[in-house]
Tab-separated table of C-alpha atoms and ligand atoms in Angstrom:
chain	number	residue	atom	x	y	z
A	1492	MET	CA	0.000	0.000	0.000
A	1493	ILE	CA	1.723	3.182	-1.214
A	1494	CYS	CA	0.366	5.764	1.145
A	1495	TYR	CA	-0.976	9.200	0.312
A	1496	ASP	CA	-3.740	9.000	2.896
A	1497	CYS	CA	-3.026	12.372	4.453
A	1498	PRO	CA	-1.438	15.732	3.590
A	1499	ARG	CA	2.019	14.461	4.611
A	1500	MET	CA	1.948	12.619	1.261
A	1501	CYS	CA	4.779	10.297	2.320
A	1502	GLY	CA	4.394	7.972	-0.673
A	1503	VAL	CA	5.867	5.054	1.289
A	1504	ASP	CA	4.900	1.427	0.936
A	1505	ARG	CA	3.466	0.814	4.381
A	1506	GLU	CA	4.008	-2.922	4.053
A	1507	LYS	CA	7.760	-2.341	4.020
A	1508	SER	CA	8.448	0.979	5.696
A	1509	LYS	CA	6.853	3.625	7.856
A	1510	GLY	CA	5.825	7.162	7.043
A	1511	PHE	CA	5.378	10.109	9.373
A	1512	CYS	CA	2.513	8.367	11.228
A	1513	ARG	CA	4.756	5.343	11.922
A	1514	GLU	CA	1.978	2.848	11.183
A	1515	GLY	CA	1.933	-0.134	8.837
A	1516	ASN	CA	-0.638	-1.623	6.476
A	1517	LYS	CA	-3.030	-2.880	9.172
A	1518	ILE	CA	-5.446	-0.972	11.379
A	1519	ARG	CA	-3.833	-0.804	14.794
A	1520	VAL	CA	-6.191	-0.331	17.716
A	1521	SER	CA	-4.621	0.762	20.955
A	1522	LYS	CA	-7.623	0.600	23.184
A	1523	ILE	CA	-11.401	0.296	23.101
A	1524	ILE	CA	-13.399	1.891	25.879
A	1525	GLU	CA	-17.078	1.061	26.163
A	1526	ASN	CA	-19.609	3.651	27.302
A	1527	PHE	CA	-16.983	6.405	27.125
A	1528	MET	CA	-18.437	9.564	28.716
A	1529	TRP	CA	-15.634	12.083	28.105
A	1530	GLU	CA	-16.818	13.502	24.798
A	1531	GLU	CA	-19.303	16.328	24.292
A	1532	PRO	CA	-22.851	15.471	25.483
A	1533	CYS	CA	-24.133	15.164	21.904
A	1534	ILE	CA	-21.488	12.475	21.230
A	1535	SER	CA	-21.393	10.622	24.561
A	1536	GLY	CA	-25.124	10.931	25.226
A	1537	THR	CA	-26.420	9.062	28.240
A	1538	LYS	CA	-25.001	5.686	27.189
A	1539	GLY	CA	-21.486	6.782	26.314
A	1540	ALA	CA	-19.608	6.183	23.100
A	1541	LEU	CA	-17.865	3.052	21.925
A	1542	ALA	CA	-14.489	4.788	21.823
A	1543	ILE	CA	-11.880	3.232	19.544
A	1544	PHE	CA	-8.408	4.706	20.023
A	1545	PHE	CA	-6.115	4.097	17.068
A	1546	SER	CA	-2.380	3.842	17.416
A	1547	GLY	CA	-0.108	6.412	15.737
A	1548	CYS	CA	-0.960	9.841	14.375
A	1549	ASN	CA	-0.242	11.918	11.284
A	1550	LEU	CA	0.251	15.099	13.341
A	1551	ARG	CA	2.062	13.996	16.527
A	1552	CYS	CA	1.685	17.278	18.408
A	1553	GLU	CA	4.396	17.968	20.935
A	1554	PHE	CA	1.792	18.482	23.681
A	1555	CYS	CA	-0.226	15.368	22.832
A	1556	GLN	CA	-2.299	14.154	25.779
A	1557	ASN	CA	-2.458	10.614	24.358
A	1558	ILE	CA	1.295	10.303	23.924
A	1559	GLU	CA	1.400	6.624	24.930
A	1560	ILE	CA	-0.563	5.659	21.821
A	1561	SER	CA	0.193	8.394	19.346
A	1562	HIS	CA	3.971	8.540	19.733
A	1563	LYS	CA	4.919	5.115	21.038
A	1564	GLY	CA	2.747	2.824	18.934
A	1565	LYS	CA	0.946	0.112	20.880
A	1566	GLY	CA	-1.999	-2.101	20.089
A	1567	ASP	CA	-3.459	-4.969	18.102
A	1568	CYS	CA	-3.463	-5.007	14.310
A	1569	TYR	CA	-6.495	-5.801	12.162
A	1570	SER	CA	-7.097	-6.158	8.447
A	1571	PRO	CA	-10.178	-4.227	7.235
A	1572	GLU	CA	-12.226	-7.462	7.319
A	1573	GLN	CA	-11.045	-8.270	10.824
A	1574	PHE	CA	-11.819	-4.734	12.000
A	1575	ARG	CA	-15.333	-5.007	10.629
A	1576	GLU	CA	-15.792	-8.344	12.405
A	1577	LEU	CA	-14.440	-6.780	15.603
A	1578	LEU	CA	-17.126	-4.083	15.472
A	1579	LYS	CA	-19.829	-6.679	14.848
A	1580	LYS	CA	-18.941	-8.369	18.143
A	1581	TYR	CA	-20.342	-5.374	20.019
A	1582	ASP	CA	-24.031	-4.730	20.540
A	1583	LEU	CA	-23.822	-1.241	19.065
A	1584	THR	CA	-27.259	-0.263	20.358
A	1585	LYS	CA	-25.672	-0.096	23.833
A	1586	TYR	CA	-23.794	3.078	22.884
A	1587	SER	CA	-24.697	6.598	21.818
A	1588	SER	CA	-22.121	6.591	19.022
A	1589	ILE	CA	-19.049	4.879	17.592
A	1590	ASP	CA	-16.156	7.234	18.249
A	1591	LEU	CA	-13.208	6.676	15.883
A	1592	ILE	CA	-10.381	8.548	17.639
A	1593	THR	CA	-7.397	9.717	15.531
A	1594	PRO	CA	-8.384	7.673	12.457
A	1595	THR	CA	-6.857	9.807	9.657
A	1596	HIS	CA	-3.764	7.714	8.957
A	1597	PHE	CA	-5.976	4.616	8.562
A	1598	SER	CA	-8.467	6.332	6.225
A	1599	SER	CA	-8.094	3.937	3.270
A	1600	LEU	CA	-8.191	0.844	5.453
A	1601	LEU	CA	-11.194	2.128	7.416
A	1602	TYR	CA	-12.935	2.933	4.152
A	1603	GLU	CA	-12.420	-0.677	3.075
A	1604	ALA	CA	-13.738	-1.892	6.414
A	1605	LEU	CA	-16.738	0.392	6.791
A	1606	CYS	CA	-17.833	1.835	3.432
A	1607	ASP	CA	-21.061	-0.186	3.485
A	1608	PHE	CA	-21.262	-0.824	7.232
A	1609	LYS	CA	-24.760	-0.348	8.599
A	1610	SER	CA	-24.476	1.133	12.062
A	1611	PRO	CA	-27.507	1.654	14.312
A	1612	VAL	CA	-25.734	4.639	15.937
A	1613	PRO	CA	-23.757	7.550	14.439
A	1614	ILE	CA	-20.174	6.924	13.375
A	1615	VAL	CA	-17.984	9.827	14.547
A	1616	TRP	CA	-14.721	10.816	12.810
A	1617	ASN	CA	-12.747	12.327	15.710
A	1618	SER	CA	-9.669	13.773	14.033
A	1619	SER	CA	-6.884	16.370	14.162
A	1620	GLY	CA	-8.231	18.257	11.138
A	1621	TYR	CA	-4.963	17.699	9.228
A	1622	GLU	CA	-6.599	15.788	6.392
A	1623	SER	CA	-7.056	15.936	2.654
A	1624	GLU	CA	-10.309	16.998	1.004
A	1625	GLN	CA	-10.242	13.856	-1.154
A	1626	MET	CA	-10.070	11.595	1.882
A	1627	ILE	CA	-12.857	13.493	3.653
A	1628	GLU	CA	-14.985	13.055	0.534
A	1629	LYS	CA	-14.319	9.321	0.632
A	1630	VAL	CA	-14.862	8.623	4.336
A	1631	SER	CA	-18.012	10.751	4.370
A	1632	GLU	CA	-19.706	7.717	2.770
A	1633	PHE	CA	-19.725	5.963	6.143
A	1634	VAL	CA	-19.082	8.812	8.634
A	1635	ASP	CA	-22.138	10.504	10.120
A	1636	VAL	CA	-20.485	13.141	12.280
A	1637	PHE	CA	-17.191	14.922	11.735
A	1638	LEU	CA	-15.482	15.973	14.968
A	1639	PRO	CA	-12.242	17.692	13.880
A	1640	ASP	CA	-9.853	19.833	15.866
A	1641	PHE	CA	-9.060	23.242	14.467
A	1642	LYS	CA	-5.825	23.817	16.353
A	1643	TYR	CA	-3.719	26.690	15.037
A	1644	PHE	CA	-3.939	29.844	12.987
A	1645	SER	CA	-0.238	30.664	13.108
A	1646	SER	CA	2.015	28.696	10.763
A	1647	GLU	CA	4.914	29.333	13.118
A	1648	LEU	CA	2.992	27.698	15.956
A	1649	SER	CA	1.841	24.716	13.882
A	1650	ALA	CA	5.368	24.183	12.523
A	1651	LYS	CA	6.854	24.274	15.982
A	1652	LEU	CA	4.282	22.120	17.754
A	1653	SER	CA	3.138	19.730	15.012
A	1654	LEU	CA	5.746	19.978	12.215
A	1655	ALA	CA	2.950	21.164	9.930
A	1656	GLU	CA	3.535	24.694	8.713
A	1657	ASP	CA	0.492	24.443	6.439
A	1658	TYR	CA	-1.885	23.232	9.167
A	1659	TYR	CA	-4.285	26.200	9.021
A	1660	GLU	CA	-4.809	26.140	5.235
A	1661	VAL	CA	-5.080	22.340	5.095
A	1662	ALA	CA	-7.435	22.034	8.068
A	1663	LEU	CA	-9.668	24.860	6.842
A	1664	LYS	CA	-10.105	23.145	3.459
A	1665	ALA	CA	-10.797	19.801	5.175
A	1666	ILE	CA	-13.354	21.324	7.551
A	1667	LYS	CA	-15.101	23.108	4.677
A	1668	LYS	CA	-15.311	19.784	2.869
A	1669	MET	CA	-16.771	18.171	6.019
A	1670	ARG	CA	-19.437	20.891	6.083
A	1671	GLU	CA	-20.162	20.338	2.405
A	1672	LYS	CA	-20.664	16.607	2.967
A	1673	LYS	CA	-22.727	17.072	6.162
A	1674	PRO	CA	-24.396	20.409	5.439
A	1675	ASN	CA	-26.619	20.543	8.517
A	1676	ASN	CA	-26.382	19.553	12.152
A	1677	VAL	CA	-29.128	17.023	12.814
A	1678	PHE	CA	-30.007	15.964	16.366
A	1679	ASN	CA	-32.142	13.093	17.563
A	1680	ASP	CA	-32.806	12.850	21.315
A	1681	ASP	CA	-29.909	15.291	21.916
A	1682	ILE	CA	-27.453	13.088	19.969
A	1683	LEU	CA	-25.789	14.599	16.914
A	1684	THR	CA	-26.734	12.081	14.237
A	1685	SER	CA	-25.288	13.978	11.287
A	1686	GLY	CA	-23.137	17.078	11.121
A	1687	LEU	CA	-19.940	18.827	12.104
A	1688	LEU	CA	-18.685	19.775	15.563
A	1689	ILE	CA	-15.383	21.693	15.571
A	1690	ARG	CA	-13.084	21.482	18.590
A	1691	HIS	CA	-10.567	24.067	19.643
A	1692	LEU	CA	-8.140	23.613	22.533
A	1693	VAL	CA	-6.872	26.884	24.002
A	1694	LEU	CA	-3.089	26.817	24.479
A	1695	PRO	CA	-1.052	28.749	27.089
A	1696	GLY	CA	-0.264	32.279	25.948
A	1697	GLN	CA	-2.075	31.770	22.637
A	1698	ALA	CA	-5.407	33.539	23.186
A	1699	LYS	CA	-4.873	35.671	20.068
A	1700	ASP	CA	-4.344	32.582	17.944
A	1701	SER	CA	-7.525	31.072	19.405
A	1702	MET	CA	-9.462	34.230	18.567
A	1703	LYS	CA	-8.295	34.085	14.943
A	1704	ILE	CA	-9.431	30.465	14.699
A	1705	LEU	CA	-12.837	31.310	16.155
A	1706	GLN	CA	-13.163	34.239	13.761
A	1707	THR	CA	-12.396	31.936	10.823
A	1708	ILE	CA	-15.010	29.454	11.988
A	1709	LYS	CA	-17.610	32.166	12.351
A	1710	GLN	CA	-16.865	33.727	8.971
A	1711	GLN	CA	-16.245	30.669	6.834
A	1712	ILE	CA	-18.212	27.715	8.201
A	1713	LYS	CA	-21.951	27.547	7.764
A	1714	GLU	CA	-24.026	26.692	10.859
A	1715	PRO	CA	-20.935	26.439	13.089
A	1716	LEU	CA	-21.131	24.231	16.143
A	1717	CYS	CA	-18.059	24.569	18.366
A	1718	SER	CA	-16.462	22.968	21.365
A	1719	ILE	CA	-13.961	25.220	23.128
A	1720	MET	CA	-11.661	23.339	25.465
A	1721	SER	CA	-9.534	24.307	28.444
A	1722	GLN	CA	-8.121	20.890	29.289
A	1723	PHE	CA	-4.528	21.544	28.193
A	1724	THR	CA	-2.061	20.052	30.665
A	1725	PRO	CA	1.664	20.700	30.289
A	1726	VAL	CA	3.238	17.925	28.229
A	1727	GLY	CA	6.261	18.462	25.954
A	1728	LYS	CA	9.005	21.103	25.826
A	1729	THR	CA	7.226	24.283	24.800
A	1730	PHE	CA	4.639	24.901	27.496
A	1731	SER	CA	5.327	24.533	31.200
A	1732	ARG	CA	1.979	25.686	32.517
A	1733	LYS	CA	-1.754	25.275	32.110
A	1734	ILE	CA	-3.772	28.094	30.609
A	1735	TYR	CA	-4.667	30.923	32.966
A	1736	PRO	CA	-8.332	31.490	33.866
A	1737	LEU	CA	-8.108	35.011	32.409
A	1738	GLU	CA	-6.853	33.893	28.992
A	1739	TYR	CA	-9.584	31.276	28.810
A	1740	LYS	CA	-12.165	33.907	29.729
A	1741	ILE	CA	-10.829	36.217	27.004
A	1742	VAL	CA	-11.352	33.468	24.412
A	1743	LEU	CA	-14.838	32.570	25.642
A	1744	ASP	CA	-15.878	36.253	25.784
A	1745	TYR	CA	-14.637	36.685	22.220
A	1746	ALA	CA	-16.653	33.679	21.027
A	1747	GLU	CA	-19.745	35.212	22.570
A	1748	LYS	CA	-18.985	38.651	21.142
A	1749	ILE	CA	-18.773	37.373	17.559
A	1750	GLY	CA	-21.918	35.283	17.962
A	1751	LEU	CA	-20.319	31.867	18.114
A	1752	ASN	CA	-22.910	30.685	20.568
A	1753	ASP	CA	-23.813	27.165	19.473
A	1754	GLY	CA	-21.845	24.403	21.101
A	1755	TYR	CA	-19.928	23.683	24.265
A	1756	PHE	CA	-17.177	25.055	26.429
A	1757	GLN	CA	-15.344	23.204	29.159
A	1758	ASP	CA	-15.207	24.454	32.717
A	1759	TYR	CA	-11.819	25.940	33.477
A	1760	GLU	CA	-11.303	23.226	36.131
A	1761	SER	CA	-11.057	20.625	33.328
A	1762	ALA	CA	-7.339	21.379	33.031
A	1763	ASN	CA	-6.130	18.428	35.063
A	1764	LYS	CA	-4.610	15.053	34.356
A	1765	ASN	CA	-7.920	13.231	34.753
A	1766	PHE	CA	-8.486	14.128	31.117
A	1767	ILE	CA	-5.540	12.014	29.993
A	1768	PRO	CA	-6.784	8.425	29.548
A	1769	ASP	CA	-4.571	5.731	31.017
A	1770	PHE	CA	-3.263	3.565	28.175
B	362	SF4	S1	-1.056	8.343	6.538
B	362	SF4	FE1	1.000	8.108	7.391
B	362	SF4	S2	2.259	7.208	5.776
B	362	SF4	FE2	0.361	7.935	4.841
B	362	SF4	S3	0.841	9.958	4.048
B	362	SF4	FE3	-0.004	10.248	6.113
B	362	SF4	S4	1.722	10.208	7.551
B	362	SF4	FE4	2.424	9.416	5.569
């Protein structure tokens, strides 16, 4: 499998060597958590999601909170057929959604596994936003809800923290494509059954960057539904502190001022290590 699954465009044969994401030609699952309640209420619902954490990542942010799986590579490998069979072993009606967490670098394999999969609950594509429009077009055949991050405006910041100078341009195009494929947010019993929910994590000292991202969302994405997050905990070399309450308030006030009112924001107290799952 010569891989061009994501904007890194490594062009490597994943059977023989590894690209930036460091994953091979099988779907590697690090952990599955049943009835996972840590997502937004419209994803977790009252039953919780069936959360599937994939190993590896095509962004590998320096401050990653899931470093054990995204940087170190752990888990069991499945062919597309085996992955499909794995899902069938679960009674999917017991969950509010199927939450595919960091799936981008397995896009082609997941497409093979799930393109005609009939799920009784929404399938959520929970990604970093660093994705190609072509791949979003493809996976939208089986994905019901796109749940991308929109992390950085500044190319300097994205280059430093995620080795992706072009993050903003690439993610904006991908998110616009997600909106095109799921043009409206549709809820059923408070669960988002089709649509787009954009996440933004506020970083220490980066309130201005956050405001530029929120402004972009407001101006360029139709019917924006946002989740603004405060849960950053210091991991990596660049940041040695959590965000301050004041900088979080500045970002939330700005969201309100520009009319970005639909969605969720975390309580400031969420910035603790309880938000880092134990892998
Ligand atoms: S999915 Fe992995 S190997 Fe493929 S282009 Fe992206 S980073 Fe490279």
